PDB file of C-alpha atoms in Angstrom:
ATOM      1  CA  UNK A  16      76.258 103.482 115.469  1.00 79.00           C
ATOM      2  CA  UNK A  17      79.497 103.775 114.323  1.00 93.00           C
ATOM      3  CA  UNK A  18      82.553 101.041 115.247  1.00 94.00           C
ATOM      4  CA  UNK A  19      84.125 103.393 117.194  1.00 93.00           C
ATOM      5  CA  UNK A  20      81.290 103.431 119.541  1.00 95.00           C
ATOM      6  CA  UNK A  21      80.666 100.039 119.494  1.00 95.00           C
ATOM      7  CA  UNK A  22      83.868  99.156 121.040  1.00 97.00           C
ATOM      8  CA  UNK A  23      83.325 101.692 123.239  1.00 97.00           C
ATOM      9  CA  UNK A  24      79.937 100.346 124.432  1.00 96.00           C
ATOM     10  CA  UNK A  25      82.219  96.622 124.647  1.00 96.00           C
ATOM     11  CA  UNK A  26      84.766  98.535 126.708  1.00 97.00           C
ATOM     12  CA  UNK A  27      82.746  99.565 129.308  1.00 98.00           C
ATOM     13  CA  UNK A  28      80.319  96.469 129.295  1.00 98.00           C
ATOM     14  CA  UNK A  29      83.795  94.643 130.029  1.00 98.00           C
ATOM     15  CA  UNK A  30      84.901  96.664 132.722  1.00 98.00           C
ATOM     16  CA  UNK A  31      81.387  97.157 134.818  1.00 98.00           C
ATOM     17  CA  UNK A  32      81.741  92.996 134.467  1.00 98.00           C
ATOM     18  CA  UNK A  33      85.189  92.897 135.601  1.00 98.00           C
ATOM     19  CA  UNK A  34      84.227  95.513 138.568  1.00 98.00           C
ATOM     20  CA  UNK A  35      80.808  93.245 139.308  1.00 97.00           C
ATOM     21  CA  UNK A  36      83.067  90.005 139.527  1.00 95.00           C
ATOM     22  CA  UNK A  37      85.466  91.846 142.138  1.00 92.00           C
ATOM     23  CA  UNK A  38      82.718  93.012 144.073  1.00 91.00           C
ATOM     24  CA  UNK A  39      81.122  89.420 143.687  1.00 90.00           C
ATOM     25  CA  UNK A  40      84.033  87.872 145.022  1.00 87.00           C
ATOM     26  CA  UNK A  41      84.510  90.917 147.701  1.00 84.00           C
ATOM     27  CA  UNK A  42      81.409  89.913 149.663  1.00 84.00           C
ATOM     28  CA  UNK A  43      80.799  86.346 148.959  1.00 82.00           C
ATOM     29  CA  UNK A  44      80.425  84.417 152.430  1.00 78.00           C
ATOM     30  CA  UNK A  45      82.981  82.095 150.944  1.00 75.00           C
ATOM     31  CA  UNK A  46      85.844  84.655 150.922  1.00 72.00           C
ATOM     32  CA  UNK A  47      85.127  86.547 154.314  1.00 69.00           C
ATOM     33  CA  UNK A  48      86.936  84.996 156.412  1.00 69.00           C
ATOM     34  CA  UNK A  49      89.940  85.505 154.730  1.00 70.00           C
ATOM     35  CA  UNK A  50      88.889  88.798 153.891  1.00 68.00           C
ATOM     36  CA  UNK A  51      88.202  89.477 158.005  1.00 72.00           C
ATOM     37  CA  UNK A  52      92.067  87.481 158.764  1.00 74.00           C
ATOM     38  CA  UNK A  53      94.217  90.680 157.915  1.00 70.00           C
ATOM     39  CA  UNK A  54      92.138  93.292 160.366  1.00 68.00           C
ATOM     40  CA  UNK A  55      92.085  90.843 163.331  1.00 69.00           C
ATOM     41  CA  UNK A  56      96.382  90.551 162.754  1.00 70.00           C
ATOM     42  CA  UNK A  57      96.499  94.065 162.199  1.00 69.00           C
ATOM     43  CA  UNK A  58      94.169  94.228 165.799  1.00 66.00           C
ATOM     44  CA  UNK A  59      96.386  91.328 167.635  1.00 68.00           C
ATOM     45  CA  UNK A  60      99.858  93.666 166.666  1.00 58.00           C
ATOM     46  CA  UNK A  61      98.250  96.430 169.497  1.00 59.00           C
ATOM     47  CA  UNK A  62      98.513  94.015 172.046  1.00 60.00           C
ATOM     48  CA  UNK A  63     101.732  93.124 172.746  1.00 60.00           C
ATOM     49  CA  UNK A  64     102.653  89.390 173.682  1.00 62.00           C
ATOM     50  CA  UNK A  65     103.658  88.840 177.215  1.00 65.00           C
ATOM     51  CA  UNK A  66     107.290  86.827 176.887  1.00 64.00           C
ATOM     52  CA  UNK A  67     108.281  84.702 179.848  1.00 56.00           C
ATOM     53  CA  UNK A  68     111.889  85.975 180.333  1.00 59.00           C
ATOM     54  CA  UNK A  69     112.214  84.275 183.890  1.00 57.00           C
ATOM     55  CA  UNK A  70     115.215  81.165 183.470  1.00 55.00           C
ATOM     56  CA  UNK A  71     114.162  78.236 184.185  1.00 51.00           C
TER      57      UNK A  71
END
């Protein structure tokens, strides 16, 4: 093996541990929850809010 592909095999190694780490993080139980906040907002913005507009 050559240098060339040595750094290639270091390249890739790198990335497929950078990708493993996001995916990691993706589904930890830790981080769901605020992975889950952004479709519930997105869900609440389809309802819309009743206002009280009667003075008081």
């Amino acid at each position: 093996m050559d240098s060339a592909s040595i750094y290639y095999l270091g390249v890739t190694l790198l990335l497929f541990l950078a990708f493993a780490a996001i995916v990691a993080r993706t589904y930890s139980r830790k981080h769901k929850a605020k992975g889950e906040e952004p479709k519930f907002r997105m869900m609440d913005d389809d309802k819309p809010k009743k206002e009280d507009n009667s003075e008081k």
